[in-house]
Short mmCIF file of C-alpha atoms and ligand atoms in Angstrom, two decimals:
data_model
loop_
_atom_site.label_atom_id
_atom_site.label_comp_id
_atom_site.label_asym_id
_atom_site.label_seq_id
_atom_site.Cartn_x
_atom_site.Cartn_y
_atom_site.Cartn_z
CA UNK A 23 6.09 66.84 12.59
CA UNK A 24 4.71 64.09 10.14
CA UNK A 25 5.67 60.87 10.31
CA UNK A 26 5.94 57.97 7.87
CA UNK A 27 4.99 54.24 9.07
CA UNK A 28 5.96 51.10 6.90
CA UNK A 29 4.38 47.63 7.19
CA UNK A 30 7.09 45.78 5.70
CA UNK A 31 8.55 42.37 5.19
CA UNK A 32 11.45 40.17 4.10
CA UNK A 33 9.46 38.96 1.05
CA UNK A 34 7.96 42.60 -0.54
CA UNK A 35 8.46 42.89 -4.39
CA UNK A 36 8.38 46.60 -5.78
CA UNK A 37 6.77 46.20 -9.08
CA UNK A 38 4.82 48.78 -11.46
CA UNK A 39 6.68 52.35 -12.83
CA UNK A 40 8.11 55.57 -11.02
CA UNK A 41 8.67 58.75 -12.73
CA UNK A 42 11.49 60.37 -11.68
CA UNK A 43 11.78 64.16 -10.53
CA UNK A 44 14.33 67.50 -11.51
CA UNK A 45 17.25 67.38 -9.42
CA UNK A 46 17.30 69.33 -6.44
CA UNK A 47 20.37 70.26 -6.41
CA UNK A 48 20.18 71.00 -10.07
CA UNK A 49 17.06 73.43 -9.16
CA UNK A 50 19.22 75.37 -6.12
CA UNK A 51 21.85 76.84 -7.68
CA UNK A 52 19.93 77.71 -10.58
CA UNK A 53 17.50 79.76 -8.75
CA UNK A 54 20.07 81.13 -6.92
CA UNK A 55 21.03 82.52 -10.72
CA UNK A 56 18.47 84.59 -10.86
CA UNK A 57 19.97 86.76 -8.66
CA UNK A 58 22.51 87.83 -11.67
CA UNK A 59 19.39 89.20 -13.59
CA UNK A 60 16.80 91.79 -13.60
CA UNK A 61 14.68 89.90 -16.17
CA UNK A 62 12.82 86.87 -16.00
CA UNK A 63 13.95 83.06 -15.16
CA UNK A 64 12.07 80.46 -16.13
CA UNK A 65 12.51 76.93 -14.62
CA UNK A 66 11.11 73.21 -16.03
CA UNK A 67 11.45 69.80 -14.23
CA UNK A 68 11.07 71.80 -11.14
CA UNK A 69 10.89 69.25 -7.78
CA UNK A 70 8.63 70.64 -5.54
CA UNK A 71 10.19 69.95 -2.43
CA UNK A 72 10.62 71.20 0.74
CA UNK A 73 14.69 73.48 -0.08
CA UNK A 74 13.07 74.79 -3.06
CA UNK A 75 10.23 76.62 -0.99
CA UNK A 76 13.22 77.81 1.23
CA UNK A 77 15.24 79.28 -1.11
CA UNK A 78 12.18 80.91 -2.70
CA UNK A 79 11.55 82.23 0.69
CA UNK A 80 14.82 83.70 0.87
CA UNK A 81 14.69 85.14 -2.89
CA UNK A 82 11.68 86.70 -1.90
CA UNK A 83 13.08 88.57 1.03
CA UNK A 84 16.21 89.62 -1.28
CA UNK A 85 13.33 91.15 -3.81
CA UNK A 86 12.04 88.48 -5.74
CA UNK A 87 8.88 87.43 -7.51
CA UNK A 88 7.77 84.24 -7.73
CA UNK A 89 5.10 81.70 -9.51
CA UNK A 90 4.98 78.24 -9.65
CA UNK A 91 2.40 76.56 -11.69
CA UNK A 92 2.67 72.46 -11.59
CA UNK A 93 6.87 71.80 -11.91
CA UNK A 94 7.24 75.16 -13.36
CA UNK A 95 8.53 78.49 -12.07
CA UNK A 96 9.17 81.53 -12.45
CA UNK A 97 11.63 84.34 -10.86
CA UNK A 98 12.53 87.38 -11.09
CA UNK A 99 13.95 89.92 -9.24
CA UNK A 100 13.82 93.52 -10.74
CA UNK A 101 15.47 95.07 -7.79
CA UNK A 102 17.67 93.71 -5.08
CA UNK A 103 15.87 95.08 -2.02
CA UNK A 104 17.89 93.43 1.15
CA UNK A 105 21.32 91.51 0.98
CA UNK A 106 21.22 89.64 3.74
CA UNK A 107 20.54 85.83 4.15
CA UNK A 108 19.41 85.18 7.99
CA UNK A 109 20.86 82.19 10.26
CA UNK A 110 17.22 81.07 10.63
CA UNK A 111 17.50 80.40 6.55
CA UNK A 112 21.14 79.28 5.79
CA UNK A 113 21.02 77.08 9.22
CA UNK A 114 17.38 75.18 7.59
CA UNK A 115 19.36 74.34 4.64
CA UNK A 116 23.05 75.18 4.20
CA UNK A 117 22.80 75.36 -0.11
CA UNK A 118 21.14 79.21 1.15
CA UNK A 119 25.35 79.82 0.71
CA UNK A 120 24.55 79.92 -3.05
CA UNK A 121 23.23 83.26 -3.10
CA UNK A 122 26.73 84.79 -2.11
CA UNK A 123 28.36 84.76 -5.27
CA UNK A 124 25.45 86.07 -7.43
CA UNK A 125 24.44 88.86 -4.91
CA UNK A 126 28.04 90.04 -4.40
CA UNK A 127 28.41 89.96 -8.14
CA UNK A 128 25.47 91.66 -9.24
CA UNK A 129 24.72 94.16 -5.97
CA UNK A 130 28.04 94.67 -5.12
CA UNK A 131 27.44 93.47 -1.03
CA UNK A 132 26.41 90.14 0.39
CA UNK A 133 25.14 89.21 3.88
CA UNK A 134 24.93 85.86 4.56
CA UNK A 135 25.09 83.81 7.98
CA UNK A 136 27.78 81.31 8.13
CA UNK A 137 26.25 77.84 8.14
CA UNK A 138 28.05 76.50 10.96
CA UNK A 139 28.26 72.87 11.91
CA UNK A 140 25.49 70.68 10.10
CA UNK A 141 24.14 67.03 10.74
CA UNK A 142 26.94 65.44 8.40
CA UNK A 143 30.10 66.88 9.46
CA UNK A 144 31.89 70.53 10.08
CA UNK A 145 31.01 71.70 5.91
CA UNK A 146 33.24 74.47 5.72
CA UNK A 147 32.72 77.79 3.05
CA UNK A 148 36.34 78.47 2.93
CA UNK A 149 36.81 77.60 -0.76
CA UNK A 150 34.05 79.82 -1.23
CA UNK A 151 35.00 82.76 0.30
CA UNK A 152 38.64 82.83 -0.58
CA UNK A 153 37.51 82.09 -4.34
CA UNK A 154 35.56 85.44 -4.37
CA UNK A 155 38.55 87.16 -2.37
CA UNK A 156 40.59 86.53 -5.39
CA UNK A 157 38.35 88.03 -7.48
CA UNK A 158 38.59 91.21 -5.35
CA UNK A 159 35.85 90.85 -3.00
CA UNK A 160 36.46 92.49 0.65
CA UNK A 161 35.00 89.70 3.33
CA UNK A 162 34.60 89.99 7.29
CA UNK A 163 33.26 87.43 9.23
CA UNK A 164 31.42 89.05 11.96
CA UNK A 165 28.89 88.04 14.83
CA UNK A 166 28.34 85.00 12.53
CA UNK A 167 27.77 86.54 9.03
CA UNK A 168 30.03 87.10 6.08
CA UNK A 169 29.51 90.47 4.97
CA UNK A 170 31.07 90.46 1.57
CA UNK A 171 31.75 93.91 -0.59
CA UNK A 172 33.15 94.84 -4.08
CA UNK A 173 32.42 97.53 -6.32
CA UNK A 174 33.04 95.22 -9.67
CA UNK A 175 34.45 91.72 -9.03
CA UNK A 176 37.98 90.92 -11.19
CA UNK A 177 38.71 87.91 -13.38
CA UNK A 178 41.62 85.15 -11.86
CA UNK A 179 42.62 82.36 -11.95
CA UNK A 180 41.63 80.21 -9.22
CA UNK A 181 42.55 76.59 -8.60
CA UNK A 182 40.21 74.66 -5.65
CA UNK A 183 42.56 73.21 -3.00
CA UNK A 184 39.49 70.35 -3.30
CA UNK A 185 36.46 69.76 -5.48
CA UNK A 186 33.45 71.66 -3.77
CA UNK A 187 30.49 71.77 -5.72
CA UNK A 188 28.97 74.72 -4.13
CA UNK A 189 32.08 76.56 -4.12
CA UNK A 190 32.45 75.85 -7.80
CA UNK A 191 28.90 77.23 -8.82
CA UNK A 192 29.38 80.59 -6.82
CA UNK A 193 32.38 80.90 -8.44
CA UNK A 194 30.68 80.53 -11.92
CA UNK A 195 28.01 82.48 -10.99
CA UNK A 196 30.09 85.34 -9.88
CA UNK A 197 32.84 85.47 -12.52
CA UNK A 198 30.20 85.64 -14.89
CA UNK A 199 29.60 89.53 -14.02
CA UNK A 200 33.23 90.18 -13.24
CA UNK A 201 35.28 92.14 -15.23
CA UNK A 202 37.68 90.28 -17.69
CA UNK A 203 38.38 86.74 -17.48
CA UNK A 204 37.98 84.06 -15.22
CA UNK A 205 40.04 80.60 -15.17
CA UNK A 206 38.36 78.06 -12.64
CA UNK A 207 40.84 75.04 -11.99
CA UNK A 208 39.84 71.77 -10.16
CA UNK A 209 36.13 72.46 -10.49
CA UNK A 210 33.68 69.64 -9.47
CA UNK A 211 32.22 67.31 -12.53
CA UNK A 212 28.73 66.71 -11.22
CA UNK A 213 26.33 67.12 -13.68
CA UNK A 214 24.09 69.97 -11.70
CA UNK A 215 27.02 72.33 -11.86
CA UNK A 216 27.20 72.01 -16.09
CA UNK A 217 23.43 72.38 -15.92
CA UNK A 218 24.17 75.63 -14.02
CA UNK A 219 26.53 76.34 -16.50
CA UNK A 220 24.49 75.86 -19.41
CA UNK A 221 21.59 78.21 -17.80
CA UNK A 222 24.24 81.51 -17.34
CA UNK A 223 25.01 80.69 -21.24
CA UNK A 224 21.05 81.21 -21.67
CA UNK A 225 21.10 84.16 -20.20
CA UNK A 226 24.25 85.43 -21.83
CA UNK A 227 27.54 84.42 -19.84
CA UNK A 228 30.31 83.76 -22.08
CA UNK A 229 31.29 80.35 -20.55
CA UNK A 230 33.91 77.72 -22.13
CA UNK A 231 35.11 74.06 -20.57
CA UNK A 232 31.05 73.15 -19.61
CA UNK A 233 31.51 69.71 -17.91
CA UNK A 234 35.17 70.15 -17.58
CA UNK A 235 37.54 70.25 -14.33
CA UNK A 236 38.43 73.43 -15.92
CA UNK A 237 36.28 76.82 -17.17
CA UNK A 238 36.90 79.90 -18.45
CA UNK A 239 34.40 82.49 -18.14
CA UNK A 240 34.57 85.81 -19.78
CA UNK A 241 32.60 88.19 -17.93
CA UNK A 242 29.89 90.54 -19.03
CA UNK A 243 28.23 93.58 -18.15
CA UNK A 244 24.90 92.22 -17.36
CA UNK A 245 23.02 89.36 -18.10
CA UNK A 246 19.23 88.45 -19.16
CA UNK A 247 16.34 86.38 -19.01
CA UNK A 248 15.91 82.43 -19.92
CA UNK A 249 14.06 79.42 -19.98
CA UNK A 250 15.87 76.27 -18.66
CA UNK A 251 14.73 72.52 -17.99
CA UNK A 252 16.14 70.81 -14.66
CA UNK A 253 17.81 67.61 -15.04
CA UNK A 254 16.66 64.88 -13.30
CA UNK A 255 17.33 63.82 -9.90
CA UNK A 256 20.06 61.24 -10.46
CA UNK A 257 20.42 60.93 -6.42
CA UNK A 258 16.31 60.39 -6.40
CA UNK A 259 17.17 57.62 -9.17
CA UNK A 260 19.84 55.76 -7.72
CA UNK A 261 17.27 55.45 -4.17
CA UNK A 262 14.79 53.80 -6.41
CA UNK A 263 17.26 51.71 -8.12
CA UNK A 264 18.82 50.37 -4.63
CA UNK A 265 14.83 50.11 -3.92
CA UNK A 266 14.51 47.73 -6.81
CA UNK A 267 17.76 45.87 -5.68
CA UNK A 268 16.41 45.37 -2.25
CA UNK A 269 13.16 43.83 -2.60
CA UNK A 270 13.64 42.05 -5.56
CA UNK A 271 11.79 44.30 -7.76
CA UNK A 272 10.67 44.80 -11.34
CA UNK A 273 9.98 48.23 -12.42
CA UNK A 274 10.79 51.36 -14.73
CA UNK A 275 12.41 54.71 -13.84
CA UNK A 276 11.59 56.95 -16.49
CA UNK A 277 12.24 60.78 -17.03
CA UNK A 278 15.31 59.77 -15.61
CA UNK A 279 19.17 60.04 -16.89
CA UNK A 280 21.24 57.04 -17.00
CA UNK A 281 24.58 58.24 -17.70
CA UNK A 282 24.84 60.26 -14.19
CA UNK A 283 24.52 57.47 -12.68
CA UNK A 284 27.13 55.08 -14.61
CA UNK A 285 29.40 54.14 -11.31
CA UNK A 286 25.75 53.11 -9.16
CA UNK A 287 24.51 50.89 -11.99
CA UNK A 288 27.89 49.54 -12.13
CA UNK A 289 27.79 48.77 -8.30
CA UNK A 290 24.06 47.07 -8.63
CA UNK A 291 24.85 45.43 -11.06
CA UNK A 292 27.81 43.93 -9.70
CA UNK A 293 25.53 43.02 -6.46
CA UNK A 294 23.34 41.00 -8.39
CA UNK A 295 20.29 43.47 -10.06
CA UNK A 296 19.26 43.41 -13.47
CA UNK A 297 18.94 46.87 -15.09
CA UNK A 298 17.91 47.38 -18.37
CA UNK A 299 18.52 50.58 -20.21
CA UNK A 300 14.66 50.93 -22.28
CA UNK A 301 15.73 53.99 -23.70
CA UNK A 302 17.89 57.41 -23.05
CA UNK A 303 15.68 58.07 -20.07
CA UNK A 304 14.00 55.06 -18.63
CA UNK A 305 15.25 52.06 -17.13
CA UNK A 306 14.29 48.84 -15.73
CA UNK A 307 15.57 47.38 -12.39
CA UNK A 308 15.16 43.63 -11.63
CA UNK A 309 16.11 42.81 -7.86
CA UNK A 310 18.16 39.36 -7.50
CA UNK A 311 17.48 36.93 -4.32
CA UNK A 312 20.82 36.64 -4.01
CA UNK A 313 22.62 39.88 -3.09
CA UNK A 314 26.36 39.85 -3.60
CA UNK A 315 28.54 42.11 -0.54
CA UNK A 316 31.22 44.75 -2.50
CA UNK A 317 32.95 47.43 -1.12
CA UNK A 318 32.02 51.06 -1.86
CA UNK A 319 34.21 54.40 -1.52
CA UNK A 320 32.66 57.44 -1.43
CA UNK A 321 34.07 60.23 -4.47
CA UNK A 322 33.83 62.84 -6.64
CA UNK A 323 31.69 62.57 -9.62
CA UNK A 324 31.75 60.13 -11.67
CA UNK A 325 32.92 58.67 -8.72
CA UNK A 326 30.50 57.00 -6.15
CA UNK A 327 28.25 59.32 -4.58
CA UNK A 328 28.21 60.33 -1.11
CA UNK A 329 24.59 61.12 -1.53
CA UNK A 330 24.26 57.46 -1.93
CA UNK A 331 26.65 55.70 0.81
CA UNK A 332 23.07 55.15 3.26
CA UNK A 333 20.78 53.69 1.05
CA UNK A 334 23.91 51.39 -0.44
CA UNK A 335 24.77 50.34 2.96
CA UNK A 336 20.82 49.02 3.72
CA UNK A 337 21.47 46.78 0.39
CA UNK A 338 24.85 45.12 1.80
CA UNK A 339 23.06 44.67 5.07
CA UNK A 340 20.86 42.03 2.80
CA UNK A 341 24.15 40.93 0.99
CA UNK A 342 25.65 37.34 1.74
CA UNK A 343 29.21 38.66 3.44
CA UNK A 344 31.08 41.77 4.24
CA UNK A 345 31.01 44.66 2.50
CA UNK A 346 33.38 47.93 3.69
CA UNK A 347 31.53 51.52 2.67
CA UNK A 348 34.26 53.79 2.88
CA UNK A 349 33.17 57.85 3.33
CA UNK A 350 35.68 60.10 1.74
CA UNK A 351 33.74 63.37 0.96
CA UNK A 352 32.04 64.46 4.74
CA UNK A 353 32.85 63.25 8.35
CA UNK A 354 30.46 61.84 10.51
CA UNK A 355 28.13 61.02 8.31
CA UNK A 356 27.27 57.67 8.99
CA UNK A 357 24.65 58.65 11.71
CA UNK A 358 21.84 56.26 9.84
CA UNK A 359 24.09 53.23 11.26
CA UNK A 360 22.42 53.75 14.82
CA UNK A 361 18.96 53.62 13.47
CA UNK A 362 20.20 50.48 11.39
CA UNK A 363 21.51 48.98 14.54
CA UNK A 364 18.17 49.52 15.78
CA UNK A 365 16.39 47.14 13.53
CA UNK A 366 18.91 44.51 13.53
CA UNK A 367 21.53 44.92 10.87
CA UNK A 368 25.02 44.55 12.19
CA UNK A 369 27.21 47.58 11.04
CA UNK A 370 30.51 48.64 12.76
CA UNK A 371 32.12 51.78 12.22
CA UNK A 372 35.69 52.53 12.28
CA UNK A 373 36.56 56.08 11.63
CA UNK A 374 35.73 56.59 7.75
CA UNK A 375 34.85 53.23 7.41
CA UNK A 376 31.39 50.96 7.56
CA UNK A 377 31.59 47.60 7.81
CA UNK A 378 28.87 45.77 6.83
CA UNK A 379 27.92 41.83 7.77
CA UNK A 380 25.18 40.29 5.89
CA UNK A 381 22.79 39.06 5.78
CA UNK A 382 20.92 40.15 8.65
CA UNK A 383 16.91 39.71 8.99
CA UNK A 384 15.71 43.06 10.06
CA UNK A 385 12.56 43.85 12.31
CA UNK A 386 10.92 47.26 12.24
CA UNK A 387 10.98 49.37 14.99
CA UNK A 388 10.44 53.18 15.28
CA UNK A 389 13.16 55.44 14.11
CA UNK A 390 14.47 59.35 13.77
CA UNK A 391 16.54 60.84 10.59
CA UNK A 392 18.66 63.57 11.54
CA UNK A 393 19.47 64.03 7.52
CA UNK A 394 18.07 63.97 3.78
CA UNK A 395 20.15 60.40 2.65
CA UNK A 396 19.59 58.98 6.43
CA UNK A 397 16.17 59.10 6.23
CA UNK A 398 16.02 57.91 2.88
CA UNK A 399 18.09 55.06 3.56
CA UNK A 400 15.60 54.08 7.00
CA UNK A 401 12.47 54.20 4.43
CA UNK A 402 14.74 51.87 2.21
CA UNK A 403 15.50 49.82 5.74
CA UNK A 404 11.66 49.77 6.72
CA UNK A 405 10.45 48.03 3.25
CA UNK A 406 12.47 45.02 4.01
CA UNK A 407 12.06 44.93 7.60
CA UNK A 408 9.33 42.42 9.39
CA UNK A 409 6.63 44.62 11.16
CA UNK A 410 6.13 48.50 11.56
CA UNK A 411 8.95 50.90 11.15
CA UNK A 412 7.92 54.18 12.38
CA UNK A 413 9.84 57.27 11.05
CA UNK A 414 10.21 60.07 12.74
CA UNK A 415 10.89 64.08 11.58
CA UNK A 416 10.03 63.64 7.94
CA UNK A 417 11.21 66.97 7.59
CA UNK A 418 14.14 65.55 6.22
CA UNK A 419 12.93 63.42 3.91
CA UNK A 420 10.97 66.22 2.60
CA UNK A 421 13.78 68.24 2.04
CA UNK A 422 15.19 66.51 -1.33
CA UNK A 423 12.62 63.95 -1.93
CA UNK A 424 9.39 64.63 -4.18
CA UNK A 425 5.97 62.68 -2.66
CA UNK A 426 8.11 59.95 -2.14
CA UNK A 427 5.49 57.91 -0.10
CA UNK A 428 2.89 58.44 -2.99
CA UNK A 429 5.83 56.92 -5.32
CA UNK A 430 7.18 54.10 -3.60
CA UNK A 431 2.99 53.38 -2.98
CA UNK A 432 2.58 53.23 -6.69
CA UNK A 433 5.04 50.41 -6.49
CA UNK A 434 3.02 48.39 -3.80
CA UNK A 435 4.86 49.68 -0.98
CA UNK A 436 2.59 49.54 2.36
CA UNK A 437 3.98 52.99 3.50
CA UNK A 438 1.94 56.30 4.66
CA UNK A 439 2.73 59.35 6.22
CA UNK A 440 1.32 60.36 9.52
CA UNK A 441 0.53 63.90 9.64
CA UNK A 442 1.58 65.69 12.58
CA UNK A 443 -2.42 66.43 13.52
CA UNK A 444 -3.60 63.16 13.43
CA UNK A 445 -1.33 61.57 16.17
CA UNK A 446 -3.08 62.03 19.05
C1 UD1 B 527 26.79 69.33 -2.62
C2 UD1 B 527 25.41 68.71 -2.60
C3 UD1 B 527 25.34 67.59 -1.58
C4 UD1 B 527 26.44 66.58 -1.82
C5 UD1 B 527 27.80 67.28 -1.91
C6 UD1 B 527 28.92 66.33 -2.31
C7 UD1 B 527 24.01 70.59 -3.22
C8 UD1 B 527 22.97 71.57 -2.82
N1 UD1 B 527 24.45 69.76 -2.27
O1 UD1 B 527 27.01 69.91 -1.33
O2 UD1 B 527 24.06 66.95 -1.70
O3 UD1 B 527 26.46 65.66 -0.75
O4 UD1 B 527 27.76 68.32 -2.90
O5 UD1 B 527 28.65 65.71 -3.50
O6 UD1 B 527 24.42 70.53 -4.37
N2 UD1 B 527 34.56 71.82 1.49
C9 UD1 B 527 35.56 72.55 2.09
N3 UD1 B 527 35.55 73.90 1.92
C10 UD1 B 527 34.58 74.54 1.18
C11 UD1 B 527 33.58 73.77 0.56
C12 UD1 B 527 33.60 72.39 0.73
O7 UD1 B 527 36.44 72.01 2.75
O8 UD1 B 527 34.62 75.76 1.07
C13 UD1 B 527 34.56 70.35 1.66
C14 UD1 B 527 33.30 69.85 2.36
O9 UD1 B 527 33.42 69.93 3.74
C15 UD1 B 527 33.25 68.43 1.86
C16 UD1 B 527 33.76 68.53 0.43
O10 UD1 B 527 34.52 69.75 0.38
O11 UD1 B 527 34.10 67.65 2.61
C17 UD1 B 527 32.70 68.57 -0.64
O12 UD1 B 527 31.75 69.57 -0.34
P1 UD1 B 527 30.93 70.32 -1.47
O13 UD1 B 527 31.19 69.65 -2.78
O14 UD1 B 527 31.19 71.77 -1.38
O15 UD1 B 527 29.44 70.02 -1.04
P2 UD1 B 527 28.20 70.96 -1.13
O16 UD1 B 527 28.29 71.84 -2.32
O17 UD1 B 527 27.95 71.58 0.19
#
């Protein structure tokens, strides 16, 4: 597996532009979206990274067609030829749970692994799957699998016992075949699940409350083809921005959308960064010496990420006092803090809590991710740290994070990735 090695130090300074990429989980659910269509999707803003090439791979063994040309692509699937997503895919990236709404909806049966337990925390489906019960599907879970069945899914109402983002876009994406009306209640806010929305109106779905913690979706017979841009990856954003924050940096994120990220920028700010809005899509960040601790809890959009807590923690380990990071949305996901540990920051841990003492001079040492955030938030870690940080199973990285190496380069960053054949 490649690695990435940083040469770091306490005194780097990011400077120069980055272009931000679409959001990736923006691009999931709306590919899984083509599954409600015989007719073509097409996709803008697409990030090519590493999920998107699984889900494709999955798509294709359901029936699809694919082509991607630069950040564009195309799907379509004329004929669902196999229901069934395996444990080898759903296990490599649990969003694979996407395509159970869509295929139930528009083949009438669904076979899809259950993700089990995943690197950050149990993630259970059961909003999902008692969402589509109530809409008259028949589920078993058997040797692993929920095998899902119904001859013409029924509009409800449904209220979520919690936000779920996933579970709110299968829902969407299945009520919009269902027969008569749907009323989703409690749905999640984040901006990738209106973009969903506003793709199924593209291709027809008769969808009201877009953006809203409630939607009502009148469903059709069938649906049709579209074209559809990607927002951008506000998660991607908010990296660089801590980035910026952390070295004491001076650069522009363009192609980028400030208003997702309103409670980050609000955080930075607070910490001490300058950041300039240049225009609707492109800001400046300006990194302060003097970093200021805060504590963070973890919420909903428009709360504070989750997606986030890692890389924000690295920043408070530079910050002048303590900072508490509280995690409210997954358990055990704080498994970055032993890598942290590892090159000298001084984090304790107290059930849902992080508690942060700055600031502490870190020294690069080698290091393993076992998530997408985690390993962003050791690359983060490894800029600012005094010698060579190795990091280890880039696979992770990959997952969410376009060429990242090639962008934080741009910006001056003494970073390159190892790949797996040149080790030895
Ligand atoms: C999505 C994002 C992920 C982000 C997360 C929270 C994608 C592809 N992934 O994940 O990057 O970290 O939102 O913002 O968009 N839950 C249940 N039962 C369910 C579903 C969820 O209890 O049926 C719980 C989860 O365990 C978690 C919380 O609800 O504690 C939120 O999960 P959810 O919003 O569903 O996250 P994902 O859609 O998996």
């Amino acid at each position: 597996m490649d690695k990435i090695r940083i040469l770091g130090n306490h005194d780097l300074q990011l400077k120069g532009k980055v272009k931000i990429s679409g959001a990736k989980n923006a691009v999931l659910p709306a590919i899984a979206a083509s599954l409600l269509t015989r007719e073509k999707i097409r996709l803008k803003n697409v990030p090519l990274v590493k999920d998107v090439f699984t889900i494709l791979t999955l798509m294709k063994e359901l029936g699809a067609e694919y082509h991607i040309k630069k950040n564009s692509l195309s799907v379509q699937i004329k004929k669902i030829r196999f229901e069934e997503a395996s444990y080898e895919l759903v296990r490599a990236m649990r969003a694979s749970i996407l395509v159970l709404g869509p295929l139930l909806a528009r083949h009438g049966k669904a076979v899809v692994a259950l993700p089990g337990g995943c690197a950050i925390g149990s993630r259970p489906i059961d909003l999902h799957i008692h969402g589509l019960e109530k809409l008259g599907a028949l589920i078993n879970l058997e040797h692993g699998y929920i095998q899902a069945e119904a001859r013409r899914l029924h509009g409800k109402e449904i209220e979520f016992d919690k936000k779920t983002v996933g579970g709110t876009e299968n829902l969407v994406m299945a009520a919009s075949l269902a027969q008569g009306e749907t009323i989703l209640k409690n749905c999640s806010l984040e901006p990738e699940v209106a973009n969903l929305c506003e793709l199924l109106v593209k291709m027809g779905a008769k969808i009201d409350g877009i953006g809203q913690e409630t939607i009502q979706i009148k469903g059709v017979e069938e649906l049709g083809g579209a074209t559809h841009e990607i927002i951008p990856d506000r998660i991607e954003a908010g990296t660089f921005l801590v980035a910026g924050a952390l070295t004491r940096g001076n650069f522009t994120l363009s192609h980028m959308q400030p208003d997702h990220l309103d409670t980050v920028i609000e955080k930075l700010r607070y910490s001490g960064a300058k950041i300039e809005r240049l225009n609707n899509h492109t800001l400046r960040v300006i990194g302060s010496p003097q970093i200021r601790p805060q504590d963070v809890t973890t919420s909903p959009y428009p709360g504070f990420p989750t997606d986030m807590q890692a890389q924000f923690i690295v920043l408070m380990t530079q910050a002048g006092g303590r900072s508490i990071i509280t995690e409210t949305i997954f358990d055990r996901r704080f498994s970055h803090i032993n890598e942290l540990l590892r090159l000298g920051a001084s984090v304790e841990v107290f059930g849902d809590k992080a508690i942060v003492k700055g600031k502490t001079l870190l020294s690069g040492a080698e290091t393993i991710a076992i998530d997408l955030r985690a390993s962003a938030s050791l690359v983060l870690a490894g800029l600012i740290a005094s010698g060579e940080t190795i990091i280890n199973e880039v696979e992770h990285l990959d997952r969410g994070y376009e060429k990242i190496e090639e962008k934080l380069k741009s910006l001056g960053a003494p970073i390159q990735r190892i790949k797996d054949e040149e080790k030895g």
